[in-house]
Structure formats: structure tokens, C-alpha cells
Coordinates of N, CA, C and O in Angstrom, one line a residue:
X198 N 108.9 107.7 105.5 CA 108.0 107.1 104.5 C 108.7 106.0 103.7 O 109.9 105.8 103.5
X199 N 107.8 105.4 103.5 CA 108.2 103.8 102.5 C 108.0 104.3 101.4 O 106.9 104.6 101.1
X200 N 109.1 104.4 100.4 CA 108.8 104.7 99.0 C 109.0 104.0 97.9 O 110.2 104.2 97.6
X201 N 108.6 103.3 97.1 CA 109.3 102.6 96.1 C 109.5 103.3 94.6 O 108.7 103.7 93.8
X202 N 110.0 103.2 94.6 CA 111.1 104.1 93.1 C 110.7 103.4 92.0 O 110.8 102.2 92.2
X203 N 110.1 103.8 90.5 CA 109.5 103.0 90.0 C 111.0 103.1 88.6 O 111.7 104.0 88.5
X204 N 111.0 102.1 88.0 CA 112.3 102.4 87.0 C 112.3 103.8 85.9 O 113.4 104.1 85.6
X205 N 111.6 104.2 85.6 CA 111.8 105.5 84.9 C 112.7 106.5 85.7 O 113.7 107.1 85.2
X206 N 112.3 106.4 86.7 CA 112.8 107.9 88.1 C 114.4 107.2 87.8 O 115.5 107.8 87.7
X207 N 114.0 105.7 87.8 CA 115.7 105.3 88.6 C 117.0 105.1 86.9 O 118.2 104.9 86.9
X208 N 116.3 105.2 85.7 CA 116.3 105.4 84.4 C 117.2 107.0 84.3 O 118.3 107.3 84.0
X209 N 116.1 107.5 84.6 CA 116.4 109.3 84.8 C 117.7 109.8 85.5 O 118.6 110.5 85.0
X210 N 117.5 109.3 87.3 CA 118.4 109.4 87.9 C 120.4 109.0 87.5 O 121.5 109.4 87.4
X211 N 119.7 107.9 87.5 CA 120.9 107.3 86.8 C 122.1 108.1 85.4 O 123.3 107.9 85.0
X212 N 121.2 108.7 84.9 CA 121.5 108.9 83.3 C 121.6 110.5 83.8 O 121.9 111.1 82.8
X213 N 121.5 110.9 84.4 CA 121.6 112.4 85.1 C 121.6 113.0 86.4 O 120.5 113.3 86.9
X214 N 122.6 113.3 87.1 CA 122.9 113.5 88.6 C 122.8 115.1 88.7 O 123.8 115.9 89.0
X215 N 122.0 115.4 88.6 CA 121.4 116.9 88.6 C 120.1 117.3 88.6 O 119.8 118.4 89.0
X216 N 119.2 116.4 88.0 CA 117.8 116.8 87.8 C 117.0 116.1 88.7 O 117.5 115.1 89.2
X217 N 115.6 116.5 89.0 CA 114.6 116.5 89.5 C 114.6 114.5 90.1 O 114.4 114.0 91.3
X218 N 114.8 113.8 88.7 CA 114.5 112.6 89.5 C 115.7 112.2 90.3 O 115.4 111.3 91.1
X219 N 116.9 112.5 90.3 CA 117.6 112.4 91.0 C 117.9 113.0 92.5 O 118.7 112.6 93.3
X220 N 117.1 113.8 92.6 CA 116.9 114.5 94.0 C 116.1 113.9 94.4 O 116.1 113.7 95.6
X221 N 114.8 113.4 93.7 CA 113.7 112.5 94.7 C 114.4 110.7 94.9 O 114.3 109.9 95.8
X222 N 115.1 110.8 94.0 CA 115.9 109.5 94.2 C 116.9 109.6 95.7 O 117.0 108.7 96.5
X223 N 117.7 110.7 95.7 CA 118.0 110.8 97.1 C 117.5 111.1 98.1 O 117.8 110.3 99.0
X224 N 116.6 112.0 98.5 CA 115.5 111.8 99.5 C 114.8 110.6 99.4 O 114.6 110.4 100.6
X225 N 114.4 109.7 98.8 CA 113.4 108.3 99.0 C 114.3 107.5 99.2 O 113.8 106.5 99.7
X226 N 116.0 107.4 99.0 CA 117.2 107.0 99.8 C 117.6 106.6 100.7 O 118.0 105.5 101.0
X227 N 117.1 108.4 101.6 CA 117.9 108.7 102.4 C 116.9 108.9 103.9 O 115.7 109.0 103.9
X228 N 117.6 108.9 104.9 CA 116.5 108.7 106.5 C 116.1 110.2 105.9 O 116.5 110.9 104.9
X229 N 114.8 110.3 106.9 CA 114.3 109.5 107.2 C 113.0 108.6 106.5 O 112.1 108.1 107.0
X230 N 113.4 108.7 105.0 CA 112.7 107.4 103.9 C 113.3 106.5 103.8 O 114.5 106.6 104.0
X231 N 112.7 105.5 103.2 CA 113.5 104.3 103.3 C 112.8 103.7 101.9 O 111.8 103.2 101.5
X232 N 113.7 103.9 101.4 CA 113.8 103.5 99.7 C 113.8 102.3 99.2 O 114.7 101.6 99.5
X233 N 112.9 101.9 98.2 CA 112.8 100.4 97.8 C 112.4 100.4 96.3 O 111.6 101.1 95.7
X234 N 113.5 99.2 95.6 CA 112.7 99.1 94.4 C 112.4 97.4 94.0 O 113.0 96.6 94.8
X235 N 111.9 97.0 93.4 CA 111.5 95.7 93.3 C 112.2 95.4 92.0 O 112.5 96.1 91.0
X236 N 112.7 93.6 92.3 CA 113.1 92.6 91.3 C 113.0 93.0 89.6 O 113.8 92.8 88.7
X237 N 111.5 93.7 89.3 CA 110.8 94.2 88.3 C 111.3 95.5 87.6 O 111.2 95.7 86.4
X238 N 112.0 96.2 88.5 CA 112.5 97.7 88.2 C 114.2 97.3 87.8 O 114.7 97.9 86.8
X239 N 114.8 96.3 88.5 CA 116.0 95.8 88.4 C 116.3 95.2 86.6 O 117.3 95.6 86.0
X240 N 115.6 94.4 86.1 CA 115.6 93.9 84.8 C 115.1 94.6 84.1 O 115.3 94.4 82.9
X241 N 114.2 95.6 84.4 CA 113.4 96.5 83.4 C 114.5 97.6 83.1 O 114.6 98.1 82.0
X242 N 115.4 97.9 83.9 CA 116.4 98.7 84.0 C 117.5 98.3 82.9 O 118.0 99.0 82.0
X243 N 117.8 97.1 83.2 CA 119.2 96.4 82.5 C 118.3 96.1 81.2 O 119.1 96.1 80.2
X244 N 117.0 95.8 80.6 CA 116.7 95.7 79.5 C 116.5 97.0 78.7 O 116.1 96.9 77.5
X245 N 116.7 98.3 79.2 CA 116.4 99.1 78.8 C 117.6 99.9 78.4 O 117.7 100.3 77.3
X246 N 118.3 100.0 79.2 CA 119.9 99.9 79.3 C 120.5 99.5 77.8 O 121.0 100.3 76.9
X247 N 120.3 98.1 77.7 CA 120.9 97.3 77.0 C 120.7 97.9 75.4 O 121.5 98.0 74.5
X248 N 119.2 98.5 75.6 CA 118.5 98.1 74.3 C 118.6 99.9 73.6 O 118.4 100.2 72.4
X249 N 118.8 100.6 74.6 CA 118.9 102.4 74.5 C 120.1 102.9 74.8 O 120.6 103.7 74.1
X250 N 120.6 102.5 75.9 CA 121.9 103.4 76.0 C 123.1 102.0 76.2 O 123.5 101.8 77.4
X251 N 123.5 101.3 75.2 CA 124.5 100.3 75.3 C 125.8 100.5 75.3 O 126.6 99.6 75.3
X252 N 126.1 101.7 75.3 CA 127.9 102.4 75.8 C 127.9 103.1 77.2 O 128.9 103.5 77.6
X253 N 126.3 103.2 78.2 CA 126.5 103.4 79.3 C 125.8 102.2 80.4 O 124.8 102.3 81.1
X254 N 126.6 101.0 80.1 CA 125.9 100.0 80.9 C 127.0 100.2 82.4 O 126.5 100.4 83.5
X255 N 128.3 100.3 82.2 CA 129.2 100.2 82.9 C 128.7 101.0 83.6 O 128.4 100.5 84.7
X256 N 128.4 102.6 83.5 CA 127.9 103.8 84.6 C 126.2 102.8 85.3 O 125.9 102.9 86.5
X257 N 125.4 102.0 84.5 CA 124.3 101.2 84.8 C 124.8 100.4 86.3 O 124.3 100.1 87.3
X258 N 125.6 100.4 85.8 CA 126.4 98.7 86.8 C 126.8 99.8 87.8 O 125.9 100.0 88.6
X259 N 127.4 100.3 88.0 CA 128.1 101.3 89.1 C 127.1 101.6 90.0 O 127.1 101.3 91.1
X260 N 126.0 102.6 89.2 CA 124.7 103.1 90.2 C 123.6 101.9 90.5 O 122.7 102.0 91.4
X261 N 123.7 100.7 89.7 CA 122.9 100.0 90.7 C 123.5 99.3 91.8 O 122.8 98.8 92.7
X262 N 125.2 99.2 91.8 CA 126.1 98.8 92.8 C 125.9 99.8 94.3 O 126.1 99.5 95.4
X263 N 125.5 101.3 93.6 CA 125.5 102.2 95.0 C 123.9 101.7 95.3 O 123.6 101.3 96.5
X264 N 123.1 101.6 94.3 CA 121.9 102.0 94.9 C 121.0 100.7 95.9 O 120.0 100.9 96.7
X265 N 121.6 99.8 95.6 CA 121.5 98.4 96.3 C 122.0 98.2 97.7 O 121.6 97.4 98.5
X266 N 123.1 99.2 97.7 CA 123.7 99.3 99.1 C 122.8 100.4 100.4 O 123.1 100.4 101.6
X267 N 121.5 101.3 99.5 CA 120.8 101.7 100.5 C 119.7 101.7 99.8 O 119.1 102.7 100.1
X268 N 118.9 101.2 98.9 CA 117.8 100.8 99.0 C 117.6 99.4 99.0 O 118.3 98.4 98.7
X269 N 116.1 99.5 99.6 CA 115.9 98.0 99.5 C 115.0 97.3 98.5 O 114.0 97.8 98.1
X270 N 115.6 95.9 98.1 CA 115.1 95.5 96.8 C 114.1 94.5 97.2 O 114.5 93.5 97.9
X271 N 112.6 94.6 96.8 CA 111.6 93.9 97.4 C 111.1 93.0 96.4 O 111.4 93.0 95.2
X272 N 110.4 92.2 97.0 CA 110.3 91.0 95.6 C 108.9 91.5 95.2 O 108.2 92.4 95.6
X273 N 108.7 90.8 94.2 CA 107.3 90.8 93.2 C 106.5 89.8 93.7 O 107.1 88.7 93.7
X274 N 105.2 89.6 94.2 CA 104.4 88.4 95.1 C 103.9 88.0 93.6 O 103.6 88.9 92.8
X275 N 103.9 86.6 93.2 CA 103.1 86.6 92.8 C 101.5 86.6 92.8 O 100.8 86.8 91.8
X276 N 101.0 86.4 93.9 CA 99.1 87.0 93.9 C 98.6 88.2 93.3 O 99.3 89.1 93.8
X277 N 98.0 88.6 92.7 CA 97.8 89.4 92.4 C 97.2 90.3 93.2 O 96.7 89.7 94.1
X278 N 96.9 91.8 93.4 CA 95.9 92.2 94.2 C 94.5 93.0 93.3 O 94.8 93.8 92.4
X279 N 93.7 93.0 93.4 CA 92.2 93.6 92.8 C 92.7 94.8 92.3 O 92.2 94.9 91.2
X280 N 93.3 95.7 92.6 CA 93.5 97.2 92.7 C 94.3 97.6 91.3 O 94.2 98.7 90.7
X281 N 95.1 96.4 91.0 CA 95.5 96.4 89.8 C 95.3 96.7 88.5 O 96.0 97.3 87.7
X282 N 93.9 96.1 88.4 CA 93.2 96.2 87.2 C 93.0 97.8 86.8 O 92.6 98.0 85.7
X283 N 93.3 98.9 87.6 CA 93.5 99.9 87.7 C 94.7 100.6 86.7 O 94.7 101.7 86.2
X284 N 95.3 99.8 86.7 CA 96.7 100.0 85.6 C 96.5 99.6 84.6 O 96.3 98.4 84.4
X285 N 96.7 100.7 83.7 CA 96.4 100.1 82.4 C 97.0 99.4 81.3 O 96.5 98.8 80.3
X286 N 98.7 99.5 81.7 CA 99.4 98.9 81.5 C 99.6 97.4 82.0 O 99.6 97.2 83.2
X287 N 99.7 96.4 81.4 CA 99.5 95.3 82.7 C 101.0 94.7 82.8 O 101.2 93.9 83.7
X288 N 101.9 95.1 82.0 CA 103.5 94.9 82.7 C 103.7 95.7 84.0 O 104.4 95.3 84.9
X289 N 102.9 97.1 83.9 CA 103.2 97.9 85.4 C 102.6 97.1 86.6 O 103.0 97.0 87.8
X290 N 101.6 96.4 86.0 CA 100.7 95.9 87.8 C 102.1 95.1 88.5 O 102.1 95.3 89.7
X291 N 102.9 94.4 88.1 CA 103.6 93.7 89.3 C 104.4 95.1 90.2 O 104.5 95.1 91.5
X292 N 104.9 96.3 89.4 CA 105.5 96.8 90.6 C 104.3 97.6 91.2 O 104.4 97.6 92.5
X293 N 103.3 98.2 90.8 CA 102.1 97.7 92.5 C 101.6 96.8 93.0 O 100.9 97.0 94.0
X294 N 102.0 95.8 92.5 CA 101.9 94.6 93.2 C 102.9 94.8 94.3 O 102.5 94.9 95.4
X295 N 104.4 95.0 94.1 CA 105.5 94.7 95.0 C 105.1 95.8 96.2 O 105.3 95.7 97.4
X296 N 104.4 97.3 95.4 CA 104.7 98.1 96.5 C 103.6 97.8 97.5 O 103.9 98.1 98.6
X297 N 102.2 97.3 97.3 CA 101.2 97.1 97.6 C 101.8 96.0 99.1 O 101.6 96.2 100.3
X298 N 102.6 95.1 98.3 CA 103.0 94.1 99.7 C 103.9 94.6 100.4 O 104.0 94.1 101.6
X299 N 104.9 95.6 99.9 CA 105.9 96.2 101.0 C 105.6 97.3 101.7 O 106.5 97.9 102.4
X300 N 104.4 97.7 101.6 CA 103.7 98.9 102.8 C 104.6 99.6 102.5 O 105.6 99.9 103.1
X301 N 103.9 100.5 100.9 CA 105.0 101.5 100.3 C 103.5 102.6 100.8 O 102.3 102.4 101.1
X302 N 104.6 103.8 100.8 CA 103.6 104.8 101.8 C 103.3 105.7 100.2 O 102.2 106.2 100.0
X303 N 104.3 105.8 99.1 CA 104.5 106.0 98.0 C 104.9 105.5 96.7 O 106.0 105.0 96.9
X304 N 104.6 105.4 96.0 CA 105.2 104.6 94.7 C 105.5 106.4 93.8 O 104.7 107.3 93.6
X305 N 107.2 106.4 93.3 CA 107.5 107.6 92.8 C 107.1 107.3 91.7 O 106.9 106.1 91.7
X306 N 106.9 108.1 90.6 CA 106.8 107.9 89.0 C 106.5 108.7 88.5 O 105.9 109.6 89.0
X307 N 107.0 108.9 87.0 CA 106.4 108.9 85.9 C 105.4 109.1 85.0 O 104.9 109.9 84.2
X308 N 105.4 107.8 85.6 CA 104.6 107.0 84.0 C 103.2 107.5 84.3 O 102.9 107.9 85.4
X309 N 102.4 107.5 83.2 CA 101.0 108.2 83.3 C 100.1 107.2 83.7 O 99.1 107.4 84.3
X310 N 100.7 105.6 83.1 CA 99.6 104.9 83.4 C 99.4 104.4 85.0 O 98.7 103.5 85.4
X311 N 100.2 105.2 85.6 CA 100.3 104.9 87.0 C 99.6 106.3 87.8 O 98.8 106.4 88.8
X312 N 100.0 107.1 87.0 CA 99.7 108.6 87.7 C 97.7 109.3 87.7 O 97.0 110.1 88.3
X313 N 97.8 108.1 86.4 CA 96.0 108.8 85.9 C 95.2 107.5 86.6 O 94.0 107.8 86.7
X314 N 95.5 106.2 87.1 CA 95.2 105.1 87.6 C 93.7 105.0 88.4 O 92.6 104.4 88.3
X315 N 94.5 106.5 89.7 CA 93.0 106.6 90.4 C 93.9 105.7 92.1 O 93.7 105.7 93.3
X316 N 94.7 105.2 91.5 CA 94.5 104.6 92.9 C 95.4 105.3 94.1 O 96.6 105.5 94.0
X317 N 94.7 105.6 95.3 CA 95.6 106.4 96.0 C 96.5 105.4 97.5 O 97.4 105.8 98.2
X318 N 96.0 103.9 97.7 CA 97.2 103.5 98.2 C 97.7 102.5 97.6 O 96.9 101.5 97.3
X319 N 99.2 102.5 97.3 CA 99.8 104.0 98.1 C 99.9 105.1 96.8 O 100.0 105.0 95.5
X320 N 100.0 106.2 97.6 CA 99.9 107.1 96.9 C 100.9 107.4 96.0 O 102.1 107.2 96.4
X321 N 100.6 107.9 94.5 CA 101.2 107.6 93.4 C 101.9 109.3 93.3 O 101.3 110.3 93.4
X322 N 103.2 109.1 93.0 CA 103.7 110.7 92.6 C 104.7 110.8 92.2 O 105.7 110.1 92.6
X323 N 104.8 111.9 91.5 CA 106.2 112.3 90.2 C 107.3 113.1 91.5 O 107.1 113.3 92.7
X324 N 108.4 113.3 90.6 CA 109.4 113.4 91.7 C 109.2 114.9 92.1 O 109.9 115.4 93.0
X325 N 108.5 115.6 91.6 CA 108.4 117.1 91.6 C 107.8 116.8 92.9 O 108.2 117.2 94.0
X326 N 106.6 115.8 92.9 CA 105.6 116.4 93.6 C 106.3 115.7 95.5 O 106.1 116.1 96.7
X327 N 106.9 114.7 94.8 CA 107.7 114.2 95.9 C 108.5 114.9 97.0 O 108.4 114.7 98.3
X328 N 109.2 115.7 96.4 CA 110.3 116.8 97.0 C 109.1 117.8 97.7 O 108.9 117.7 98.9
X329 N 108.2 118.5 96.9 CA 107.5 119.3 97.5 C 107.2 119.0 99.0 O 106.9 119.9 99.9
X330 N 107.3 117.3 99.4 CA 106.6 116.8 100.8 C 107.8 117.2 101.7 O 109.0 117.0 101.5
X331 N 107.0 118.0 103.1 CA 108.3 118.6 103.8 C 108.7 117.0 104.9 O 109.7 117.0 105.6

């Protein structure tokens, strides 16, 4: 499955190598998924980083050094697509936007305004519900 990791999971993961999003972070990794995050999740990362945990940027820099080496980083289109307007957030619509153009079979997450959205492609889910998939 095509998954794209949305920055909270990769927020989570990062900041903790034992819990829940960290295991969906290596399964959506690892064969046979093939793991993606977009341009969008990359700076949303390092601004959040910066602005909340600024004595762990260095561990920041490390795990996006591994995580770049097997996931893949997809761009942000700019066109928009219709399905968007679904999100209520409107900084979230570009990473459905990215996953929408990278034939994500899943988008992991979080965030509520992605999870209560309604939209099912691609299908939207938290890392619990992720792992559950055999």
C-alpha cells in the first residue's frame, strides 16, 4: 500500500521510538508499503521543531536524514482538487492534495480535521487503526 505519513505521526514518531506512531511509521516504511511524505510535512516539521522542541532539532535532523533514505518525498501540485474543501483546516488541504496526486492508498493521521473530513480516497487513518491492517 501507498501511504503518506502526515507530520503529526512523523512529530510523534520522531520524539518517541516506542509508541504507536512509531510502529505505523515503520510499517508505512517498510515492504511491503511504500511510505511517502510531502514537501508540506517536511517544513511543517522543522517549524514545529523550531518553535516547541528547540534543544531536539539535532535528534530532528538525524531522523529526517533516516527517514528520507526510505520514504518517499512527494511534491505538493499546485491545482487544487474539489475533495478538499472537505478539510476544514485549509493549511491541511495541500498534503491531500500531495497524497491525492501520489496514489496514496492511505493518508496516516491524527489530526481530526482529516479523520472527521468524510473523505474516504484515500482512506484517512490513525496509526492504531493502521497496524490493525494485516
Amino acid at each position: 500500500m501507498r501511504v503518506l505519513i502526515d507530520t503529526n505521526v512523523l512529530i510523534s514518531a520522531a520524539l518517541r521510538a516506542d509508541g504507536i506512531p512509531w510502529q505505523a511509521y515503520q510499517k508505512a516504511a517498510s515492504y511491503p508499503n511504500h511510505g511517502m511524505i510531502c514537501e508540506q510535512n517536511v517544513d511543517e516539521i522543522r517549524r514545529i521543531f523550531n518553535k516547541k522542541f528547540p534543544l531536539r532539532l539535532s535528534s530532528l535532523d538525524k531522523f529526517l536524514s533516516v527517514a528520507l533514505l526510505t520514504l518517499e518525498l512527494v511534491p505538493v501540485p499546485e491545482n487544487e482538487f474539489t475533495i478538499e474543501v472537505q478539510i476544514r483546516d485549509a493549511k491541511d488541504r495541500p498534503i491531500l492534495r500531495a497524497a491525492i496526486a501520489a496514489k496514496a492508498d492511505i493518508l496516516l493521521t491524527g489530526d481530526k480535521d482529516f479523520l472527521e473530513s468524510g473523505v474516504e480516497k484515500p482512506a484517512i487513518m490513525t496509526p492504531a487503526e493502521f497496524l490493525q491492517l494485516e
